[in-house]
Amino acid sequence: MAVLNKGKSLFPFWGTSINLIMGLDPLGLQTTSEATYSSLFPGISNLTNRLRYYGFYCWLLDFYFQREKKGNSTEQYRFIRRAELMIAIMMQSQRKNVQQITGSNFATNLIATAEDDYFDLADGADRDDPSKTTYWKYPSGAFGQYYSGAMQTLALINTAINEDGDIIYTISQPHQRQKVSGVQLAEAFDSTLTHEIKELFYTNIKTGKLYHSDIPELIAYYSIDVINPDSDEWDLYAEMLLDKDEPSQEIEELFTFSRRETILSLLRLASLNDNKYDWYQFLLSCYLKKLGNDSEPASETHIGWYCYQLNEYWQFACGAIFWAVLQNLYHYHQDQYLPHFVNELSAEIYDEICRGINVNPEDSVIISDVVARMPEGKTEEEIKESIETRASDNPIIAAKNGFLLLFQIYRNNKEQLHPLKEFMSRKQIIRDGNMVDGIMTIHTAKKEELKSFIEQFILRNIIYRHQMVAIRKMGNGTQATHKFIIEEQYIRFIEIFPPRNTSPRMFAMQNIMHDLQVIDEKNMLSQLCQKLLSE
């Protein structure tokens, strides 16, 4: 008989072993959140946190074509990778408190183990030997993996095919349809450099060496987090961020300005909040406003952020119930008969909910009774904050609060569900497992008994859904993200997974505001805020 031990099959078994990996979003409910913030923050990602990289890469691509004659991807990638590693070493050497510098971990190790009077850029960056450890695995470096997609969205760079059919990167030319082109950013970045410093930078790339003694001189010009607010470079970054979402878009009816409106709304809210920049308060304000009203309807950008926050409450509540299932299963230390396990767990959660809303568990309690008895003054955020998922916490309490959060978001958003569905479909941000379809299941079941609803929700929306998502992620591969295994109606624990929020690119935007010096180290607005608001 085959035996499965930590995802590895012990003989006899005809097949390939399965590797169990951590995996994110085990219920597949975060995809709507991701699609939503992607549509609201185009050109910015969770991995493009430093604004000056946009200008640096435009300059670097232009610099490459000025100095090099070999227009193929292999040579261009080598040029980019050596330059990236050089920036990483300089930043970690002189400004190591600055986060989100690509290749920083590798650079830190190089600095700590340096024995010569120079750093070997060729050895640390070139991928001539695939088995060699370099600062970055992706062939075109962090530029190709992180920044190129964002920069193409902002119409700063293009891809071109040379006469040999090789794909290389180029910068965009000025065009009347967009405020900022790759050429303009490259020229603005170039204007901050001297002829001597560019020659030194180029020499280091070509020789593959960065001397320790040159770093203090280079960092004065190539510091990724320092942008002179009186420079053309600063002005171009501001114009770029506040341009329409897709600068290459030529059809006026398709113009959107969600990135611009979000940035300006963040700053205006901060100015009303004693100049304290707090992006989460912005999300909460959009959630409370919902669709607005007849006299003051919410903008499509604000409705988008309302959608995002609503989906976050939905997926976090389900994530808390999922954690409770796993934690409760873990406490048994052995496989459990699935129907009995779910029935017992549901009964405990039912009793706890009844105690929380002051009803007798022996009575026939239906969903609408629970919704009507939800505390008037308690917000979704307060219920969410009450969900504790540490190893020492009670999983029944966590599951209770998860269900209460579901009922609260249903009560406070049921009138908006149909217009929200239309909005999300029109914006193409609706995904499988979205909150509207999820909340509608509560609406459909409002006359059902609470205990039966809990049991069916755990089976269908938690256990069976996780199985479906894990199998879908596995595809034809051998890596599995299962947190439990069901075999012959017995459920077996694998690992715990707590509920998590998605990251809606707001941290990246906060870093960008820091780089523009619009907010200071304490996240307070500076005088430059008015300059950005007046753009």
Short mmCIF file of C-alpha atoms in Angstrom, two decimals:
data_model
loop_
_atom_site.label_atom_id
_atom_site.label_comp_id
_atom_site.label_asym_id
_atom_site.label_seq_id
_atom_site.Cartn_x
_atom_site.Cartn_y
_atom_site.Cartn_z
CA MET A 1 0.00 0.00 0.00
CA ALA A 2 1.33 3.45 -0.89
CA VAL A 3 2.17 5.73 2.05
CA LEU A 4 2.23 9.55 1.85
CA ASN A 5 4.70 11.23 4.20
CA LYS A 6 4.93 15.05 4.00
CA GLY A 7 3.93 14.98 0.34
CA LYS A 8 6.49 12.29 -0.54
CA SER A 9 5.28 8.91 -1.66
CA LEU A 10 6.98 5.97 0.00
CA PHE A 11 7.22 2.78 -2.04
CA PRO A 12 5.42 1.01 -3.52
CA PHE A 13 3.85 3.70 -5.73
CA TRP A 14 3.95 4.11 -9.50
CA GLY A 15 4.26 7.84 -10.11
CA THR A 16 6.08 11.04 -9.29
CA SER A 17 6.20 12.36 -5.73
CA ILE A 18 4.24 15.49 -4.88
CA ASN A 19 5.97 18.47 -3.30
CA LEU A 20 3.78 20.35 -0.86
CA ILE A 21 4.51 24.08 -0.92
CA MET A 22 3.18 27.00 1.11
CA GLY A 23 1.14 28.71 -1.59
CA LEU A 24 -0.86 31.92 -1.19
CA ASP A 25 -4.60 32.59 -1.38
CA PRO A 26 -5.66 29.00 -0.58
CA LEU A 27 -9.35 29.83 -1.18
CA GLY A 28 -8.77 31.75 -4.40
CA LEU A 29 -10.74 34.75 -3.14
CA GLN A 30 -8.10 37.45 -3.53
CA THR A 31 -8.12 37.54 -7.34
CA THR A 32 -10.97 40.08 -7.42
CA SER A 33 -9.00 42.35 -5.07
CA GLU A 34 -5.93 41.99 -7.30
CA ALA A 35 -7.85 42.71 -10.49
CA THR A 36 -9.45 45.75 -8.85
CA TYR A 37 -6.30 47.46 -7.61
CA SER A 38 -4.52 46.63 -10.89
CA SER A 39 -7.17 48.62 -12.76
CA LEU A 40 -6.92 51.52 -10.30
CA PHE A 41 -3.12 51.78 -10.16
CA PRO A 42 -1.86 50.99 -13.69
CA GLY A 43 1.87 51.50 -14.15
CA ILE A 44 2.54 50.93 -10.44
CA SER A 45 3.01 47.49 -8.93
CA ASN A 46 3.83 46.04 -5.53
CA LEU A 47 7.33 45.42 -6.89
CA THR A 48 8.03 48.88 -8.36
CA ASN A 49 8.53 50.80 -5.16
CA ARG A 50 11.25 53.28 -6.13
CA LEU A 51 10.25 56.03 -8.52
CA ARG A 52 13.70 56.94 -9.82
CA TYR A 53 14.16 53.47 -11.30
CA TYR A 54 11.70 54.57 -14.01
CA GLY A 55 14.01 57.39 -15.07
CA PHE A 56 17.17 55.36 -14.53
CA TYR A 57 16.01 52.55 -16.81
CA CYS A 58 14.95 54.99 -19.53
CA TRP A 59 18.39 56.59 -19.33
CA LEU A 60 20.16 53.21 -19.22
CA LEU A 61 18.41 51.91 -22.34
CA ASP A 62 19.22 55.12 -24.19
CA PHE A 63 22.80 55.04 -22.88
CA TYR A 64 23.18 51.46 -24.12
CA PHE A 65 22.29 52.38 -27.69
CA GLN A 66 24.58 55.43 -27.56
CA ARG A 67 27.58 53.35 -26.54
CA GLU A 68 27.01 49.83 -27.85
CA LYS A 69 26.83 48.49 -31.39
CA LYS A 70 25.51 45.00 -30.57
CA GLY A 71 21.75 45.33 -30.60
CA ASN A 72 20.83 41.89 -29.30
CA SER A 73 19.12 40.81 -26.12
CA THR A 74 22.12 38.93 -24.73
CA GLU A 75 24.33 42.02 -24.79
CA GLN A 76 21.57 44.36 -23.67
CA TYR A 77 20.65 42.12 -20.73
CA ARG A 78 24.30 41.89 -19.66
CA PHE A 79 24.53 45.69 -19.77
CA ILE A 80 21.34 46.09 -17.71
CA ARG A 81 22.26 43.41 -15.16
CA ARG A 82 25.73 44.83 -14.45
CA ALA A 83 24.25 48.31 -14.05
CA GLU A 84 21.56 47.02 -11.66
CA LEU A 85 24.10 45.21 -9.51
CA MET A 86 26.29 48.31 -9.42
CA ILE A 87 23.33 50.40 -8.20
CA ALA A 88 22.51 47.77 -5.56
CA ILE A 89 26.07 47.70 -4.22
CA MET A 90 26.26 51.50 -4.09
CA MET A 91 22.91 51.81 -2.32
CA GLN A 92 23.70 49.09 0.22
CA SER A 93 27.11 50.60 0.84
CA GLN A 94 26.04 54.21 1.27
CA ARG A 95 22.25 54.20 1.84
CA LYS A 96 21.44 50.77 3.26
CA ASN A 97 18.40 52.09 5.15
CA VAL A 98 16.58 52.52 1.81
CA GLN A 99 14.30 49.56 1.10
CA GLN A 100 13.09 47.99 -2.16
CA ILE A 101 16.43 48.16 -3.97
CA THR A 102 16.69 45.32 -6.48
CA GLY A 103 19.50 42.89 -5.71
CA SER A 104 20.07 44.36 -2.24
CA ASN A 105 20.43 41.02 -0.43
CA PHE A 106 23.08 39.82 -2.86
CA ALA A 107 24.85 43.18 -2.65
CA THR A 108 24.85 43.07 1.16
CA ASN A 109 26.55 39.68 1.09
CA LEU A 110 29.14 40.96 -1.40
CA ILE A 111 29.93 43.91 0.84
CA ALA A 112 30.22 41.71 3.92
CA THR A 113 32.59 39.24 2.25
CA ALA A 114 34.61 41.65 0.09
CA GLU A 115 38.36 40.95 0.08
CA ASP A 116 39.57 42.89 -2.97
CA ASP A 117 39.47 46.64 -3.55
CA TYR A 118 36.73 46.18 -6.15
CA PHE A 119 33.47 44.29 -6.64
CA ASP A 120 33.31 41.83 -9.56
CA LEU A 121 30.16 42.91 -11.43
CA ALA A 122 30.71 40.38 -14.20
CA ASP A 123 30.84 37.48 -11.78
CA GLY A 124 27.82 38.68 -9.82
CA ALA A 125 25.60 39.66 -12.77
CA ASP A 126 26.48 37.70 -15.93
CA ARG A 127 24.44 34.56 -16.58
CA ASP A 128 26.87 32.80 -18.92
CA ASP A 129 26.78 29.79 -16.60
CA PRO A 130 23.15 28.99 -15.62
CA SER A 131 24.30 27.04 -12.55
CA LYS A 132 26.18 30.03 -11.14
CA THR A 133 24.55 32.07 -8.37
CA THR A 134 23.99 35.67 -9.44
CA TYR A 135 22.17 38.65 -7.96
CA TRP A 136 19.02 37.92 -10.05
CA LYS A 137 17.66 34.80 -11.73
CA TYR A 138 15.49 36.46 -14.36
CA PRO A 139 17.53 36.90 -17.62
CA SER A 140 16.78 40.62 -18.09
CA GLY A 141 17.23 41.38 -14.40
CA ALA A 142 14.81 43.17 -12.13
CA PHE A 143 14.10 45.53 -15.01
CA GLY A 144 12.63 42.74 -17.12
CA GLN A 145 10.82 41.02 -14.27
CA TYR A 146 9.50 44.01 -12.32
CA TYR A 147 9.75 47.36 -14.07
CA SER A 148 9.39 46.65 -17.80
CA GLY A 149 5.67 45.78 -17.59
CA ALA A 150 4.87 48.90 -15.57
CA MET A 151 6.95 51.07 -17.88
CA GLN A 152 5.23 49.68 -20.98
CA THR A 153 1.86 50.49 -19.37
CA LEU A 154 3.08 54.07 -18.91
CA ALA A 155 4.29 54.10 -22.55
CA LEU A 156 7.90 54.77 -21.50
CA ILE A 157 9.44 51.79 -23.27
CA ASN A 158 8.71 49.53 -26.22
CA THR A 159 9.96 46.20 -27.43
CA ALA A 160 11.52 45.96 -30.86
CA ILE A 161 12.61 43.06 -33.05
CA ASN A 162 15.96 43.38 -34.78
CA GLU A 163 16.80 41.90 -38.18
CA ASP A 164 17.76 38.61 -36.53
CA GLY A 165 14.35 38.28 -34.89
CA ASP A 166 15.77 39.11 -31.44
CA ILE A 167 13.57 41.12 -29.04
CA ILE A 168 15.20 44.14 -27.40
CA TYR A 169 13.94 47.09 -25.34
CA THR A 170 13.84 50.68 -26.57
CA ILE A 171 12.49 53.91 -25.09
CA SER A 172 9.44 55.70 -26.45
CA GLN A 173 9.59 58.89 -28.46
CA PRO A 174 7.62 62.05 -27.57
CA HIS A 175 4.02 61.98 -28.74
CA GLN A 176 1.20 64.48 -28.40
CA ARG A 177 -1.10 61.86 -26.85
CA GLN A 178 1.02 61.52 -23.70
CA LYS A 179 2.66 63.94 -21.29
CA VAL A 180 5.89 62.03 -20.69
CA SER A 181 7.90 59.78 -23.01
CA GLY A 182 10.89 57.56 -22.37
CA VAL A 183 13.13 59.97 -24.26
CA GLN A 184 12.09 62.88 -22.05
CA LEU A 185 12.76 60.94 -18.85
CA ALA A 186 16.11 59.72 -20.20
CA GLU A 187 17.15 63.28 -21.05
CA ALA A 188 16.01 64.59 -17.68
CA PHE A 189 17.98 61.88 -15.84
CA ASP A 190 21.00 62.51 -18.07
CA SER A 191 20.92 66.22 -17.22
CA THR A 192 21.68 65.36 -13.57
CA LEU A 193 24.93 63.60 -14.56
CA THR A 194 28.33 64.94 -15.55
CA HIS A 195 30.33 63.69 -18.50
CA GLU A 196 32.98 62.29 -16.14
CA ILE A 197 30.50 60.37 -14.00
CA LYS A 198 28.88 58.80 -17.08
CA GLU A 199 32.29 57.70 -18.35
CA LEU A 200 33.06 56.12 -14.99
CA PHE A 201 29.70 54.34 -14.93
CA TYR A 202 30.25 53.02 -18.47
CA THR A 203 33.80 51.90 -17.73
CA ASN A 204 32.57 49.91 -14.73
CA ILE A 205 29.94 48.15 -16.84
CA LYS A 206 32.41 47.28 -19.61
CA THR A 207 35.20 46.09 -17.32
CA GLY A 208 32.79 44.41 -14.91
CA LYS A 209 34.44 46.05 -11.91
CA LEU A 210 33.26 48.55 -9.33
CA TYR A 211 36.07 49.93 -7.17
CA HIS A 212 35.29 50.76 -3.54
CA SER A 213 36.90 54.16 -3.94
CA ASP A 214 34.49 55.15 -6.73
CA ILE A 215 31.28 54.46 -4.78
CA PRO A 216 31.05 57.77 -2.84
CA GLU A 217 31.42 59.70 -6.09
CA LEU A 218 28.89 57.58 -8.02
CA ILE A 219 26.22 57.52 -5.33
CA ALA A 220 25.96 61.31 -5.40
CA TYR A 221 24.49 60.99 -8.90
CA TYR A 222 22.87 57.55 -8.96
CA SER A 223 21.09 57.42 -5.60
CA ILE A 224 17.75 55.83 -6.48
CA ASP A 225 15.76 57.50 -3.69
CA VAL A 226 16.93 61.10 -4.17
CA ILE A 227 15.11 63.33 -6.68
CA ASN A 228 15.79 67.08 -6.79
CA PRO A 229 12.37 68.78 -6.48
CA ASP A 230 13.64 71.72 -8.54
CA SER A 231 14.67 69.51 -11.45
CA ASP A 232 12.95 68.64 -14.72
CA GLU A 233 13.20 65.02 -13.59
CA TRP A 234 10.88 65.67 -10.62
CA ASP A 235 8.38 67.52 -12.81
CA LEU A 236 8.29 64.69 -15.34
CA TYR A 237 7.65 62.06 -12.66
CA ALA A 238 4.75 64.15 -11.38
CA GLU A 239 3.30 64.55 -14.87
CA MET A 240 3.77 60.85 -15.56
CA LEU A 241 1.89 59.80 -12.43
CA LEU A 242 -0.96 62.26 -13.04
CA ASP A 243 -1.37 61.49 -16.73
CA LYS A 244 -4.23 59.30 -17.94
CA ASP A 245 -4.04 55.66 -16.92
CA GLU A 246 -2.90 54.45 -20.35
CA PRO A 247 -0.93 57.29 -21.98
CA SER A 248 -0.85 55.48 -25.33
CA GLN A 249 -4.65 55.37 -25.46
CA GLU A 250 -5.92 57.59 -28.30
CA ILE A 251 -9.69 57.05 -28.08
CA GLU A 252 -11.00 59.78 -25.82
CA GLU A 253 -14.05 57.79 -24.74
CA LEU A 254 -11.71 55.19 -23.24
CA PHE A 255 -9.60 57.64 -21.21
CA THR A 256 -9.52 56.90 -17.47
CA PHE A 257 -7.70 58.74 -14.69
CA SER A 258 -7.93 56.36 -11.72
CA ARG A 259 -4.24 56.61 -10.83
CA ARG A 260 -4.40 60.41 -10.87
CA GLU A 261 -7.64 60.58 -8.88
CA THR A 262 -6.36 58.10 -6.29
CA ILE A 263 -3.15 60.07 -5.73
CA LEU A 264 -4.92 63.39 -5.43
CA SER A 265 -7.59 61.89 -3.15
CA LEU A 266 -4.90 60.47 -0.87
CA LEU A 267 -3.26 63.88 -0.57
CA ARG A 268 -6.51 65.79 -0.08
CA LEU A 269 -7.65 63.40 2.63
CA ALA A 270 -4.30 63.80 4.37
CA SER A 271 -4.64 67.58 4.26
CA LEU A 272 -7.99 67.22 6.05
CA ASN A 273 -6.44 64.84 8.60
CA ASP A 274 -3.80 67.18 10.10
CA ASN A 275 -1.51 66.44 7.13
CA LYS A 276 -1.17 62.78 8.14
CA TYR A 277 -0.81 60.55 5.07
CA ASP A 278 -2.74 57.32 5.81
CA TRP A 279 -3.80 55.29 2.80
CA TYR A 280 -5.86 52.83 4.84
CA GLN A 281 -8.10 55.66 6.02
CA PHE A 282 -8.68 56.45 2.36
CA LEU A 283 -9.83 52.88 1.73
CA LEU A 284 -12.17 53.04 4.72
CA SER A 285 -13.60 56.36 3.54
CA CYS A 286 -14.34 54.86 0.11
CA TYR A 287 -15.98 51.86 1.78
CA LEU A 288 -18.19 54.04 3.97
CA LYS A 289 -19.22 56.21 1.02
CA LYS A 290 -20.08 53.12 -1.08
CA LEU A 291 -21.84 54.30 -4.27
CA GLY A 292 -22.53 57.74 -2.90
CA ASN A 293 -26.02 59.24 -3.16
CA ASP A 294 -28.12 61.14 -5.68
CA SER A 295 -26.75 64.53 -4.63
CA GLU A 296 -23.13 63.35 -4.42
CA PRO A 297 -22.50 60.12 -6.35
CA ALA A 298 -19.14 58.43 -5.83
CA SER A 299 -16.68 58.57 -8.70
CA GLU A 300 -15.82 55.35 -10.52
CA THR A 301 -12.36 55.43 -8.93
CA HIS A 302 -13.81 55.61 -5.43
CA ILE A 303 -16.36 52.89 -6.28
CA GLY A 304 -13.43 50.77 -7.41
CA TRP A 305 -11.72 51.16 -4.04
CA TYR A 306 -15.05 50.42 -2.33
CA CYS A 307 -15.16 47.16 -4.32
CA TYR A 308 -11.63 46.38 -3.26
CA GLN A 309 -12.29 46.92 0.45
CA LEU A 310 -15.55 44.96 0.36
CA ASN A 311 -13.79 42.02 -1.26
CA GLU A 312 -11.06 42.27 1.37
CA TYR A 313 -13.60 41.92 4.18
CA TRP A 314 -15.19 38.97 2.37
CA GLN A 315 -11.96 37.07 1.72
CA PHE A 316 -10.57 37.84 5.19
CA ALA A 317 -13.74 36.52 6.87
CA CYS A 318 -13.57 33.32 4.82
CA GLY A 319 -9.85 33.11 5.58
CA ALA A 320 -10.58 33.28 9.31
CA ILE A 321 -13.09 30.42 9.02
CA PHE A 322 -10.55 28.44 6.97
CA TRP A 323 -7.91 29.00 9.67
CA ALA A 324 -10.39 27.81 12.31
CA VAL A 325 -11.04 24.61 10.33
CA LEU A 326 -7.30 23.92 10.07
CA GLN A 327 -6.55 24.82 13.67
CA ASN A 328 -9.39 22.68 14.97
CA LEU A 329 -8.28 19.78 12.78
CA TYR A 330 -4.72 20.15 14.04
CA HIS A 331 -5.85 19.78 17.65
CA TYR A 332 -7.11 16.25 16.96
CA HIS A 333 -3.63 15.03 15.91
CA GLN A 334 -5.20 12.37 13.68
CA ASP A 335 -7.41 11.95 10.62
CA GLN A 336 -11.06 12.81 11.13
CA TYR A 337 -14.20 11.46 9.48
CA LEU A 338 -15.21 14.50 7.42
CA PRO A 339 -19.02 14.56 7.97
CA HIS A 340 -18.60 14.11 11.72
CA PHE A 341 -15.78 16.68 11.90
CA VAL A 342 -17.78 19.36 10.07
CA ASN A 343 -20.94 18.62 12.06
CA GLU A 344 -19.15 18.92 15.40
CA LEU A 345 -17.25 22.06 14.38
CA SER A 346 -20.41 23.71 13.03
CA ALA A 347 -22.30 22.95 16.23
CA GLU A 348 -19.63 24.63 18.36
CA ILE A 349 -19.56 27.70 16.11
CA TYR A 350 -23.38 27.84 16.15
CA ASP A 351 -23.47 27.81 19.95
CA GLU A 352 -20.83 30.55 20.12
CA ILE A 353 -22.70 32.78 17.66
CA CYS A 354 -25.94 32.32 19.60
CA ARG A 355 -24.21 33.36 22.81
CA GLY A 356 -22.79 36.41 21.02
CA ILE A 357 -26.19 37.65 19.86
CA ASN A 358 -28.06 36.59 23.02
CA VAL A 359 -30.36 33.91 21.61
CA ASN A 360 -31.08 30.41 22.86
CA PRO A 361 -29.23 27.78 20.78
CA GLU A 362 -32.17 25.43 21.33
CA ASP A 363 -34.48 27.77 19.41
CA SER A 364 -34.79 27.72 15.64
CA VAL A 365 -32.39 30.51 14.65
CA ILE A 366 -32.42 31.61 11.00
CA ILE A 367 -29.94 33.82 9.15
CA SER A 368 -32.20 36.87 9.07
CA ASP A 369 -32.50 36.69 12.88
CA VAL A 370 -28.73 36.88 13.22
CA VAL A 371 -28.46 39.77 10.76
CA ALA A 372 -31.18 41.70 12.60
CA ARG A 373 -29.42 41.19 15.94
CA MET A 374 -25.99 42.36 14.76
CA PRO A 375 -24.75 45.23 17.01
CA GLU A 376 -25.66 48.54 15.41
CA GLY A 377 -22.53 50.41 16.47
CA LYS A 378 -19.97 47.77 15.54
CA THR A 379 -18.26 48.28 12.19
CA GLU A 380 -16.80 45.71 9.83
CA GLU A 381 -13.34 46.96 10.70
CA GLU A 382 -13.93 46.40 14.42
CA ILE A 383 -15.17 42.86 13.82
CA LYS A 384 -12.19 42.15 11.60
CA GLU A 385 -9.79 43.50 14.24
CA SER A 386 -11.37 41.12 16.79
CA ILE A 387 -10.36 38.07 14.74
CA GLU A 388 -7.33 36.52 16.45
CA THR A 389 -5.48 33.70 14.67
CA ARG A 390 -2.41 32.98 16.75
CA ALA A 391 -1.60 29.40 17.70
CA SER A 392 -2.86 30.06 21.23
CA ASP A 393 -6.20 31.53 20.07
CA ASN A 394 -9.52 29.70 20.13
CA PRO A 395 -10.49 28.62 16.58
CA ILE A 396 -14.20 28.57 17.47
CA ILE A 397 -14.06 32.24 18.48
CA ALA A 398 -12.19 33.10 15.27
CA ALA A 399 -14.76 31.26 13.16
CA LYS A 400 -17.62 32.95 15.03
CA ASN A 401 -16.16 36.37 14.30
CA GLY A 402 -15.55 35.34 10.70
CA PHE A 403 -19.24 34.51 10.26
CA LEU A 404 -20.30 37.68 12.06
CA LEU A 405 -18.14 39.67 9.65
CA LEU A 406 -19.88 37.95 6.74
CA PHE A 407 -23.30 38.80 8.15
CA GLN A 408 -22.27 42.40 8.82
CA ILE A 409 -21.01 43.03 5.29
CA TYR A 410 -24.21 41.46 3.96
CA ARG A 411 -26.37 43.74 6.10
CA ASN A 412 -24.46 46.90 5.19
CA ASN A 413 -24.01 46.20 1.47
CA LYS A 414 -27.00 44.15 0.28
CA GLU A 415 -28.59 47.16 -1.42
CA GLN A 416 -25.46 47.74 -3.50
CA LEU A 417 -24.94 44.18 -4.75
CA HIS A 418 -26.66 44.44 -8.15
CA PRO A 419 -25.15 47.80 -9.18
CA LEU A 420 -21.79 46.54 -7.93
CA LYS A 421 -22.07 43.43 -10.08
CA GLU A 422 -22.79 45.60 -13.11
CA PHE A 423 -19.88 47.92 -12.31
CA MET A 424 -17.41 45.07 -11.82
CA SER A 425 -18.51 43.33 -15.01
CA ARG A 426 -18.17 46.56 -16.99
CA LYS A 427 -14.71 47.20 -15.55
CA GLN A 428 -13.74 43.55 -16.14
CA ILE A 429 -12.59 43.10 -12.56
CA ILE A 430 -15.02 40.38 -11.52
CA ARG A 431 -13.38 37.03 -10.79
CA ASP A 432 -14.40 33.61 -9.53
CA GLY A 433 -15.09 33.73 -5.80
CA ASN A 434 -15.85 37.47 -5.78
CA MET A 435 -17.63 39.03 -2.83
CA VAL A 436 -20.86 39.89 -4.68
CA ASP A 437 -21.56 36.26 -5.59
CA GLY A 438 -20.45 35.24 -2.10
CA ILE A 439 -22.70 37.71 -0.30
CA MET A 440 -25.59 36.70 -2.54
CA THR A 441 -25.35 33.19 -1.07
CA ILE A 442 -26.16 34.74 2.32
CA HIS A 443 -29.08 36.63 0.81
CA THR A 444 -30.42 33.43 -0.79
CA ALA A 445 -30.10 31.57 2.52
CA LYS A 446 -31.55 34.27 4.78
CA LYS A 447 -34.57 32.09 5.67
CA GLU A 448 -32.43 29.01 6.36
CA GLU A 449 -31.47 27.78 9.81
CA LEU A 450 -28.16 29.14 11.00
CA LYS A 451 -26.68 25.78 12.01
CA SER A 452 -27.38 24.24 8.61
CA PHE A 453 -25.98 27.31 6.86
CA ILE A 454 -22.73 27.14 8.86
CA GLU A 455 -22.26 23.48 8.06
CA GLN A 456 -22.92 23.91 4.35
CA PHE A 457 -20.75 27.04 4.16
CA ILE A 458 -17.79 25.25 5.74
CA LEU A 459 -18.20 22.27 3.40
CA ARG A 460 -18.78 24.15 0.14
CA ASN A 461 -17.10 27.54 0.54
CA ILE A 462 -14.15 26.44 2.64
CA ILE A 463 -13.26 22.74 2.39
CA TYR A 464 -14.41 21.89 -1.12
CA ARG A 465 -13.36 25.27 -2.48
CA HIS A 466 -9.85 24.88 -1.11
CA GLN A 467 -9.61 21.46 -2.75
CA MET A 468 -10.72 22.92 -6.08
CA VAL A 469 -8.28 25.86 -5.86
CA ALA A 470 -5.35 23.65 -4.83
CA ILE A 471 -5.98 21.23 -7.69
CA ARG A 472 -6.33 24.12 -10.15
CA LYS A 473 -3.01 25.61 -9.00
CA MET A 474 -1.34 22.24 -9.27
CA GLY A 475 -2.36 21.79 -12.90
CA ASN A 476 -0.17 19.14 -14.48
CA GLY A 477 2.72 19.83 -12.13
CA THR A 478 3.97 18.08 -9.02
CA GLN A 479 3.69 20.96 -6.54
CA ALA A 480 0.62 21.07 -4.31
CA THR A 481 -0.69 23.85 -2.07
CA HIS A 482 -3.13 21.65 -0.13
CA LYS A 483 -3.54 22.51 3.56
CA PHE A 484 -5.35 19.22 4.15
CA ILE A 485 -5.98 15.99 2.26
CA ILE A 486 -9.31 14.19 2.01
CA GLU A 487 -9.12 10.48 1.36
CA GLU A 488 -12.05 8.07 1.64
CA GLN A 489 -14.07 10.70 3.53
CA TYR A 490 -11.31 11.23 6.08
CA ILE A 491 -9.64 14.65 6.32
CA ARG A 492 -5.97 14.86 7.20
CA PHE A 493 -4.22 18.03 8.42
CA ILE A 494 -1.13 19.34 6.58
CA GLU A 495 -0.45 22.92 7.68
CA ILE A 496 -1.96 26.08 9.12
CA PHE A 497 -2.69 29.14 6.99
CA PRO A 498 -3.90 32.40 8.63
CA PRO A 499 -6.14 34.99 6.90
CA ARG A 500 -4.22 37.71 5.08
CA ASN A 501 -4.92 41.02 3.41
CA THR A 502 -3.79 41.66 -0.12
CA SER A 503 -1.36 44.52 -0.76
CA PRO A 504 -3.16 47.04 -3.00
CA ARG A 505 -0.02 48.82 -4.30
CA MET A 506 -0.53 51.47 -1.64
CA PHE A 507 2.83 50.73 -0.01
CA ALA A 508 4.50 51.27 -3.39
CA MET A 509 2.68 54.58 -3.81
CA GLN A 510 3.71 55.62 -0.30
CA ASN A 511 7.36 54.95 -1.19
CA ILE A 512 6.88 56.97 -4.37
CA MET A 513 5.48 59.89 -2.37
CA HIS A 514 8.54 59.62 -0.11
CA ASP A 515 10.86 59.72 -3.13
CA LEU A 516 9.09 62.83 -4.42
CA GLN A 517 9.45 64.28 -0.91
CA VAL A 518 5.73 64.95 -0.85
CA ILE A 519 5.57 63.14 2.50
CA ASP A 520 8.35 62.94 5.09
CA GLU A 521 9.71 60.05 7.15
CA LYS A 522 6.77 60.37 9.57
CA ASN A 523 4.27 60.26 6.68
CA MET A 524 3.35 63.91 7.10
CA LEU A 525 2.64 66.09 4.08
CA SER A 526 5.41 68.50 3.06
CA GLN A 527 5.17 71.79 1.19
CA LEU A 528 5.76 69.88 -2.06
CA CYS A 529 2.27 68.45 -1.72
CA GLN A 530 0.85 71.69 -3.10
CA LYS A 531 3.19 71.48 -6.08
CA LEU A 532 1.86 68.03 -6.91
CA LEU A 533 -1.76 69.09 -6.37
CA SER A 534 -1.28 71.99 -8.76
CA GLU A 535 0.07 69.83 -11.60
#
